Amino acid sequence: MVSLEQAFATLIQAAGPLGTERVPVVRAAGRVAAVDVTAPGPVPAAPRVMMDGYACRAADLAGAGPGRPVRLRLTGRRWAGSAREAADAAAAGGTGGVGPREAWQVSTGALLPPGADVVVPTERARRVRDAAGEWVEVAVPLPAGRHVAPPGEDVLAGQRLVAAGDRITPRRAGLLAAAGIGWVTVWRRPRVLLLATGDELVPAGRGSPGTDPAAVPNSNALTLAAAIASLGLEVETGGIVPDEPAALAAALRRAAASGADVVITTGGVSVGPRDRVARTWLDLGARRLLGRIDVKPGGPFFAGRLGPVWVLGLPGSPASCLAAFEVLVRPFLLRLAGQRTIVRPAVRARLAAPWPKAGDRPRLVWARLDRAGGAVEPLVPSMGRLEAVAGSDALLYHPGRGAAPRPGEAVWALDLEASEDRAWPDWFAPPAVPAGWAREGAAVPGSRAMGGGGPDRPGGDGEPDPGEAARSQPGGTAGPGTAGPGEERLGQPGAGAQPGPADAGRPPAPRTGAPRPGPPVVAVTGRSGSGKTQAAAGLIAQLARQGVRVLAVKHAAHGFDLDRRGSDSQRLAEAGAVAVALIGPEESALRLLRPAGDADGGWGPDPAGPVPARVRPAGAGPLPPASTGTARDGGTAGGDGEAAEGMAHPRASAARPPASGLNPAVPAPGCPHPGDAGASQPDAPGSGAGTGGIAWTGWVDRLVDACQHLLGARPDLVLVEGGAGAGWPEVVVGEAKVPPRAEVVARLRPGFGPRELEAAAAALARWLAAGSGGGGGSRGAEPFREGPRGGCGEGGADRAPRPTAPAPKP
Ligand SMILES: Nc1nc2c(c(=O)[nH]1)N[C@H]1C(S)=C(S)[C@@H](COP(=O)(O)OP(=O)(O)OC[C@H]3O[C@@H](n4cnc5c(N)ncnc54)[C@H](O)[C@@H]3O)O[C@H]1N2
Ligand code: MOO
């Protein structure tokens, strides 16, 4: 029997989206974007009036004041939607715009007339008519730009509006339309056919157990149909199928030929003589993917492929059927739908009442979650079983193996009220091959690959869609019509890899409830040329061997060339970092580990080599969007806007920071350091050279989010290589932020070699194991630890404490 975790991995990693189609933006809401959609131009495209009033020149208002009104001649007007008056005025011998000491009457939404640079609201102006004509008197000096929206105020040109794999919400669809986008490439919606099996079943709403005790209303189908429809899939209920073998076989054969992508049955998957669903699918030629699962309820299960059709058998008992749906089938369907986030968050919650069952085997329990209090109450069997299912808003999971959890102990609670925001369930160890990481079209026998070529070409409607681009890779701008490998790097599900080798040897991932602290941040500092990169790569290699997922951050103060072979970032990636973030003065990039066996992509012969995920100018928009986890992750980041402010690159400051910018700020030399008071940077005083530093405000969280987003798992550790430090490489640890007050766990000496690195890694591992790092908990909220801890830096690494690690720049 497979575990729930294995079952999830098998199902999810075998599935991928079903191909793309183009839909007009008016029908895009609710669909899943198949490519990134970026703004073709700024919105507004030209300065726009934001108040009903008078457009004029700010210079003319300079002398205005109470009792000293400035008088402007009214020479034109312009309403929203009209730009003709300029031409009319020009034809009439006027200036064609607002001249000195002139004003035009304007309405909110109008284009700012040429020549004008400010709008005086109606309330602040007085209209005067005399023999010489019409005038406007203004008694307030208003600066240029007041009540005028500059181009790009709503949307910046090139800004990502929707990311591949995102469900397009109604508001996002509105945004696309506002940006002038007409058509969107989306993943095709899976078609689901539901069949209920069982002679005892009667259609829901007809027949009652009260009048016919043997009758069972087909309640599963209506629950499943509503739940699946709410995911944006097409769903059809195919009615009730008798248990009689020939009738069952005929019904399943018809279902498989119905054009559905997925046929889901309920009932008949257990071991009784009339439980023939799995057998019948196999007889019809289906290939089995999964059978019974080691979990209760929900254990009786079947998943297979019959030609291009996915066939799933859920148990009949509603509490089991719906539990299996929530933990397996729902994520699976979302994956077929192309959605990048397919799993709801689970939290660690305190058990508020006794565990209702023995703890000897893996169990799911319907429950009610007290989100504010972090407590959870199992509802079985305190109520009727079905009543409990209906009254639940959480599913508890206990993996079995030993004693049942006791009241007060923490259990995993899948929040059934939260929307999907992650790619892998919290309650399983991160997958060795991250979810969504499989290459599209990669061969899985019998799976419906992405037509071998990925997304369909845009439809033959001839509608241009200049706003859309799969701009995932530098130099390789895969258009919507090509199977850009970049798309899968966005975490696009593919029909791809089998579950990777289990996470053997990997220490359990930090498992914490919400709010979840960020992973610990470690810096390798040292003077230029001191061997920092060598030290960082060595540490990463050691940590990776122990199964620690390291996100390496390389501060490239002078910019970087992403594709340069032998670059530091490549060394870090090759050492075994799951991702390498490059933070440069003008752009940032995140490289992700490429799954083994995926050879193309131009990164050289190493099949496990990294690929560039994306590069964006610092001001131009986020790396992958911060998942909704960002706010919860809290700790170091403010809200999106705040963080974005803190992260705006000074050179991009003319442009507004994007609403959910991920780009860390890399202040230019001498720039005041943006960010919150606790922000610091790895550059120590004396690093001189004006390299600036990395502003920590929020962006570590965002990089971590990006990893979660793209790899389906959070890194266990963030390792920053950068900053001058004292001299020779030092391994500096801090909490969520790198110094000012951090401790040095290891210091390497000139000529350090593998032995010294090993010792440094061991010192770091001890620090992590001591609870300062790796284990989660409340770490993220703690201040920096001051001073050294015992036992650090043994062996080849220097033990010398360094009580004052790099101090913050003023
Ligand atoms: N000897 C064993 N018997 C059973 C085992 C076992 O391990 N050994 N497993 C039990 C478990 S656990 C479950 S769960 C059920 C699953 O059985 P089936 O999937 O074969 O489902 P049915 O037998 O057809 O029905 C079970 C139950 O659910 C009712 N039902 C069925 N369909 C619907 C529907 N569409 N709407 C509402 N209710 C439905 C049905 O009337 C039965 O009462 O097997 C155990 N047996
Ligand atoms: O596990 Mo069955 O699925 O207990 O009700």
PDB file of N, CA and C and ligand atoms in Angstrom, residues 195-198 200-201 216-221 243 266-272 274-275 292 295-300 314-318 320-321 385, ligand 1:
ATOM      1  N   LEU A 195     -19.307   9.932 -12.237  1.00  0.00           N
ATOM      2  CA  LEU A 195     -20.237   8.802 -12.240  1.00  0.00           C
ATOM      3  C   LEU A 195     -20.331   8.266 -10.828  1.00  0.00           C
ATOM      4  N   ALA A 196     -21.541   7.989 -10.387  1.00  0.00           N
ATOM      5  CA  ALA A 196     -21.708   7.341  -9.090  1.00  0.00           C
ATOM      6  C   ALA A 196     -22.063   5.881  -9.348  1.00  0.00           C
ATOM      7  N   THR A 197     -21.403   4.977  -8.629  1.00  0.00           N
ATOM      8  CA  THR A 197     -21.731   3.573  -8.819  1.00  0.00           C
ATOM      9  C   THR A 197     -22.429   3.046  -7.578  1.00  0.00           C
ATOM     10  N   GLY A 198     -23.363   2.171  -7.763  1.00  0.00           N
ATOM     11  CA  GLY A 198     -24.030   1.535  -6.624  1.00  0.00           C
ATOM     12  C   GLY A 198     -25.517   1.355  -6.867  1.00  0.00           C
ATOM     13  N   GLU A 200     -27.698   0.825  -4.755  1.00  0.00           N
ATOM     14  CA  GLU A 200     -28.517   1.426  -3.697  1.00  0.00           C
ATOM     15  C   GLU A 200     -28.792   2.905  -3.941  1.00  0.00           C
ATOM     16  N   LEU A 201     -28.087   3.497  -4.881  1.00  0.00           N
ATOM     17  CA  LEU A 201     -28.167   4.949  -5.040  1.00  0.00           C
ATOM     18  C   LEU A 201     -29.438   5.380  -5.759  1.00  0.00           C
ATOM     19  N   VAL A 216     -30.015   5.119  -0.957  1.00  0.00           N
ATOM     20  CA  VAL A 216     -28.988   6.083  -0.554  1.00  0.00           C
ATOM     21  C   VAL A 216     -28.947   7.201  -1.600  1.00  0.00           C
ATOM     22  N   PRO A 217     -29.333   8.404  -1.214  1.00  0.00           N
ATOM     23  CA  PRO A 217     -29.255   9.502  -2.192  1.00  0.00           C
ATOM     24  C   PRO A 217     -27.815   9.707  -2.664  1.00  0.00           C
ATOM     25  N   ASN A 218     -27.673   9.952  -3.926  1.00  0.00           N
ATOM     26  CA  ASN A 218     -26.355  10.173  -4.525  1.00  0.00           C
ATOM     27  C   ASN A 218     -25.862  11.568  -4.154  1.00  0.00           C
ATOM     28  N   SER A 219     -25.399  11.677  -2.917  1.00  0.00           N
ATOM     29  CA  SER A 219     -24.962  12.995  -2.433  1.00  0.00           C
ATOM     30  C   SER A 219     -23.551  13.314  -2.895  1.00  0.00           C
ATOM     31  N   ASN A 220     -22.717  12.282  -3.057  1.00  0.00           N
ATOM     32  CA  ASN A 220     -21.320  12.544  -3.431  1.00  0.00           C
ATOM     33  C   ASN A 220     -21.227  13.348  -4.719  1.00  0.00           C
ATOM     34  N   ALA A 221     -22.042  12.941  -5.698  1.00  0.00           N
ATOM     35  CA  ALA A 221     -21.880  13.558  -7.010  1.00  0.00           C
ATOM     36  C   ALA A 221     -22.163  15.051  -6.958  1.00  0.00           C
ATOM     37  N   ASP A 243     -24.180  -1.718 -10.206  1.00  0.00           N
ATOM     38  CA  ASP A 243     -22.999  -2.528  -9.877  1.00  0.00           C
ATOM     39  C   ASP A 243     -22.830  -3.707 -10.828  1.00  0.00           C
ATOM     40  N   THR A 266     -17.440   7.283  -8.017  1.00  0.00           N
ATOM     41  CA  THR A 266     -17.472   7.100  -6.567  1.00  0.00           C
ATOM     42  C   THR A 266     -18.059   5.727  -6.293  1.00  0.00           C
ATOM     43  N   GLY A 267     -17.553   5.103  -5.242  1.00  0.00           N
ATOM     44  CA  GLY A 267     -18.054   3.796  -4.822  1.00  0.00           C
ATOM     45  C   GLY A 267     -17.383   2.663  -5.578  1.00  0.00           C
ATOM     46  N   GLY A 268     -17.523   1.483  -4.977  1.00  0.00           N
ATOM     47  CA  GLY A 268     -17.075   0.277  -5.661  1.00  0.00           C
ATOM     48  C   GLY A 268     -15.571   0.118  -5.800  1.00  0.00           C
ATOM     49  N   VAL A 269     -14.789   0.768  -4.931  1.00  0.00           N
ATOM     50  CA  VAL A 269     -13.338   0.565  -5.030  1.00  0.00           C
ATOM     51  C   VAL A 269     -12.772  -0.204  -3.844  1.00  0.00           C
ATOM     52  N   SER A 270     -13.651  -0.722  -3.006  1.00  0.00           N
ATOM     53  CA  SER A 270     -13.148  -1.495  -1.871  1.00  0.00           C
ATOM     54  C   SER A 270     -13.022  -2.962  -2.281  1.00  0.00           C
ATOM     55  N   VAL A 271     -13.156  -3.851  -1.308  1.00  0.00           N
ATOM     56  CA  VAL A 271     -12.791  -5.242  -1.575  1.00  0.00           C
ATOM     57  C   VAL A 271     -13.988  -6.178  -1.695  1.00  0.00           C
ATOM     58  N   GLY A 272     -15.198  -5.630  -1.628  1.00  0.00           N
ATOM     59  CA  GLY A 272     -16.379  -6.491  -1.723  1.00  0.00           C
ATOM     60  C   GLY A 272     -16.529  -7.084  -3.112  1.00  0.00           C
ATOM     61  N   ARG A 274     -18.834  -6.855  -5.092  1.00  0.00           N
ATOM     62  CA  ARG A 274     -19.455  -5.954  -6.062  1.00  0.00           C
ATOM     63  C   ARG A 274     -18.644  -4.679  -6.274  1.00  0.00           C
ATOM     64  N   ASP A 275     -17.478  -4.652  -5.639  1.00  0.00           N
ATOM     65  CA  ASP A 275     -16.604  -3.481  -5.808  1.00  0.00           C
ATOM     66  C   ASP A 275     -15.709  -3.731  -7.019  1.00  0.00           C
ATOM     67  N   ARG A 292      -5.041   1.143  -3.591  1.00  0.00           N
ATOM     68  CA  ARG A 292      -5.364   1.497  -2.218  1.00  0.00           C
ATOM     69  C   ARG A 292      -4.240   2.303  -1.566  1.00  0.00           C
ATOM     70  N   VAL A 295      -4.210   5.298   4.232  1.00  0.00           N
ATOM     71  CA  VAL A 295      -4.767   6.389   5.016  1.00  0.00           C
ATOM     72  C   VAL A 295      -6.221   6.042   5.270  1.00  0.00           C
ATOM     73  N   LYS A 296      -6.739   6.566   6.341  1.00  0.00           N
ATOM     74  CA  LYS A 296      -8.125   6.286   6.670  1.00  0.00           C
ATOM     75  C   LYS A 296      -8.768   7.544   7.200  1.00  0.00           C
ATOM     76  N   PRO A 297      -9.886   7.990   6.700  1.00  0.00           N
ATOM     77  CA  PRO A 297     -10.616   7.431   5.569  1.00  0.00           C
ATOM     78  C   PRO A 297      -9.978   7.859   4.248  1.00  0.00           C
ATOM     79  N   GLY A 298     -10.484   7.299   3.192  1.00  0.00           N
ATOM     80  CA  GLY A 298     -10.000   7.659   1.870  1.00  0.00           C
ATOM     81  C   GLY A 298      -9.066   6.636   1.275  1.00  0.00           C
ATOM     82  N   GLY A 299      -8.856   5.531   2.010  1.00  0.00           N
ATOM     83  CA  GLY A 299      -7.900   4.520   1.549  1.00  0.00           C
ATOM     84  C   GLY A 299      -8.287   3.822   0.258  1.00  0.00           C
ATOM     85  N   PRO A 300      -9.535   3.348   0.159  1.00  0.00           N
ATOM     86  CA  PRO A 300      -9.905   2.682  -1.093  1.00  0.00           C
ATOM     87  C   PRO A 300      -9.871   3.716  -2.229  1.00  0.00           C
ATOM     88  N   LEU A 314     -13.004   7.119  -6.518  1.00  0.00           N
ATOM     89  CA  LEU A 314     -13.070   7.532  -5.117  1.00  0.00           C
ATOM     90  C   LEU A 314     -13.946   6.554  -4.363  1.00  0.00           C
ATOM     91  N   PRO A 315     -13.696   6.404  -3.076  1.00  0.00           N
ATOM     92  CA  PRO A 315     -14.563   5.522  -2.301  1.00  0.00           C
ATOM     93  C   PRO A 315     -15.987   6.083  -2.230  1.00  0.00           C
ATOM     94  N   GLY A 316     -16.914   5.205  -1.934  1.00  0.00           N
ATOM     95  CA  GLY A 316     -18.308   5.633  -1.893  1.00  0.00           C
ATOM     96  C   GLY A 316     -18.688   6.344  -0.618  1.00  0.00           C
ATOM     97  N   SER A 317     -18.217   5.871   0.501  1.00  0.00           N
ATOM     98  CA  SER A 317     -18.605   6.482   1.779  1.00  0.00           C
ATOM     99  C   SER A 317     -18.267   7.961   1.735  1.00  0.00           C
ATOM    100  N   PRO A 318     -19.257   8.821   1.932  1.00  0.00           N
ATOM    101  CA  PRO A 318     -19.011  10.251   1.704  1.00  0.00           C
ATOM    102  C   PRO A 318     -17.839  10.830   2.487  1.00  0.00           C
ATOM    103  N   SER A 320     -15.178   9.486   3.328  1.00  0.00           N
ATOM    104  CA  SER A 320     -13.932   9.026   2.707  1.00  0.00           C
ATOM    105  C   SER A 320     -13.760   9.652   1.339  1.00  0.00           C
ATOM    106  N   CYS A 321     -14.856   9.622   0.594  1.00  0.00           N
ATOM    107  CA  CYS A 321     -14.845  10.158  -0.755  1.00  0.00           C
ATOM    108  C   CYS A 321     -14.381  11.616  -0.750  1.00  0.00           C
ATOM    109  N   ARG A 385     -21.473  11.386  11.532  1.00  0.00           N
ATOM    110  CA  ARG A 385     -20.292  11.374  10.682  1.00  0.00           C
ATOM    111  C   ARG A 385     -20.444  12.348   9.509  1.00  0.00           C
TER     112      ARG A 385
HETATM  113  N1  LIG B   1     -13.858  -5.999   4.055  1.00  0.00           N
HETATM  114  C1  LIG B   1     -13.613  -4.696   3.896  1.00  0.00           C
HETATM  115  N2  LIG B   1     -14.651  -3.897   3.656  1.00  0.00           N
HETATM  116  C2  LIG B   1     -14.442  -2.590   3.499  1.00  0.00           C
HETATM  117  C3  LIG B   1     -13.140  -2.061   3.577  1.00  0.00           C
HETATM  118  C4  LIG B   1     -12.074  -2.939   3.820  1.00  0.00           C
HETATM  119  O1  LIG B   1     -10.917  -2.534   3.909  1.00  0.00           O
HETATM  120  N3  LIG B   1     -12.364  -4.258   3.953  1.00  0.00           N
HETATM  121  N4  LIG B   1     -12.967  -0.719   3.461  1.00  0.00           N
HETATM  122  C5  LIG B   1     -14.057   0.101   3.904  1.00  0.00           C
HETATM  123  C6  LIG B   1     -13.814   1.439   3.639  1.00  0.00           C
HETATM  124  S1  LIG B   1     -12.553   2.155   4.534  1.00  0.00           S
HETATM  125  C7  LIG B   1     -14.577   2.171   2.778  1.00  0.00           C
HETATM  126  S2  LIG B   1     -14.300   3.848   2.654  1.00  0.00           S
HETATM  127  C8  LIG B   1     -15.594   1.600   1.956  1.00  0.00           C
HETATM  128  C9  LIG B   1     -15.429   2.052   0.514  1.00  0.00           C
HETATM  129  O2  LIG B   1     -16.241   1.257  -0.246  1.00  0.00           O
HETATM  130  P1  LIG B   1     -16.539   1.493  -1.758  1.00  0.00           P
HETATM  131  O3  LIG B   1     -15.677   2.567  -2.311  1.00  0.00           O
HETATM  132  O4  LIG B   1     -16.467   0.208  -2.415  1.00  0.00           O
HETATM  133  O5  LIG B   1     -17.963   2.128  -1.748  1.00  0.00           O
HETATM  134  P2  LIG B   1     -19.362   1.374  -1.713  1.00  0.00           P
HETATM  135  O6  LIG B   1     -19.193   0.103  -1.064  1.00  0.00           O
HETATM  136  O7  LIG B   1     -19.917   1.435  -3.037  1.00  0.00           O
HETATM  137  O8  LIG B   1     -20.135   2.377  -0.767  1.00  0.00           O
HETATM  138  C10 LIG B   1     -19.733   2.608   0.519  1.00  0.00           C
HETATM  139  C11 LIG B   1     -20.841   3.404   1.239  1.00  0.00           C
HETATM  140  O9  LIG B   1     -20.986   4.675   0.643  1.00  0.00           O
HETATM  141  C12 LIG B   1     -22.311   4.861   0.149  1.00  0.00           C
HETATM  142  N5  LIG B   1     -22.252   5.571  -1.117  1.00  0.00           N
HETATM  143  C13 LIG B   1     -21.743   5.060  -2.247  1.00  0.00           C
HETATM  144  N6  LIG B   1     -21.863   5.974  -3.237  1.00  0.00           N
HETATM  145  C14 LIG B   1     -22.455   7.033  -2.706  1.00  0.00           C
HETATM  146  C15 LIG B   1     -22.878   8.263  -3.251  1.00  0.00           C
HETATM  147  N7  LIG B   1     -22.666   8.558  -4.529  1.00  0.00           N
HETATM  148  N8  LIG B   1     -23.468   9.147  -2.445  1.00  0.00           N
HETATM  149  C16 LIG B   1     -23.660   8.841  -1.152  1.00  0.00           C
HETATM  150  N9  LIG B   1     -23.277   7.699  -0.589  1.00  0.00           N
HETATM  151  C17 LIG B   1     -22.719   6.782  -1.362  1.00  0.00           C
HETATM  152  C18 LIG B   1     -22.823   3.486  -0.018  1.00  0.00           C
HETATM  153  O10 LIG B   1     -24.199   3.438  -0.006  1.00  0.00           O
HETATM  154  C19 LIG B   1     -22.188   2.761   1.115  1.00  0.00           C
HETATM  155  O11 LIG B   1     -22.917   2.992   2.294  1.00  0.00           O
HETATM  156  O12 LIG B   1     -15.540   0.194   1.997  1.00  0.00           O
HETATM  157  C20 LIG B   1     -15.403  -0.334   3.321  1.00  0.00           C
HETATM  158  N10 LIG B   1     -15.509  -1.743   3.255  1.00  0.00           N
END
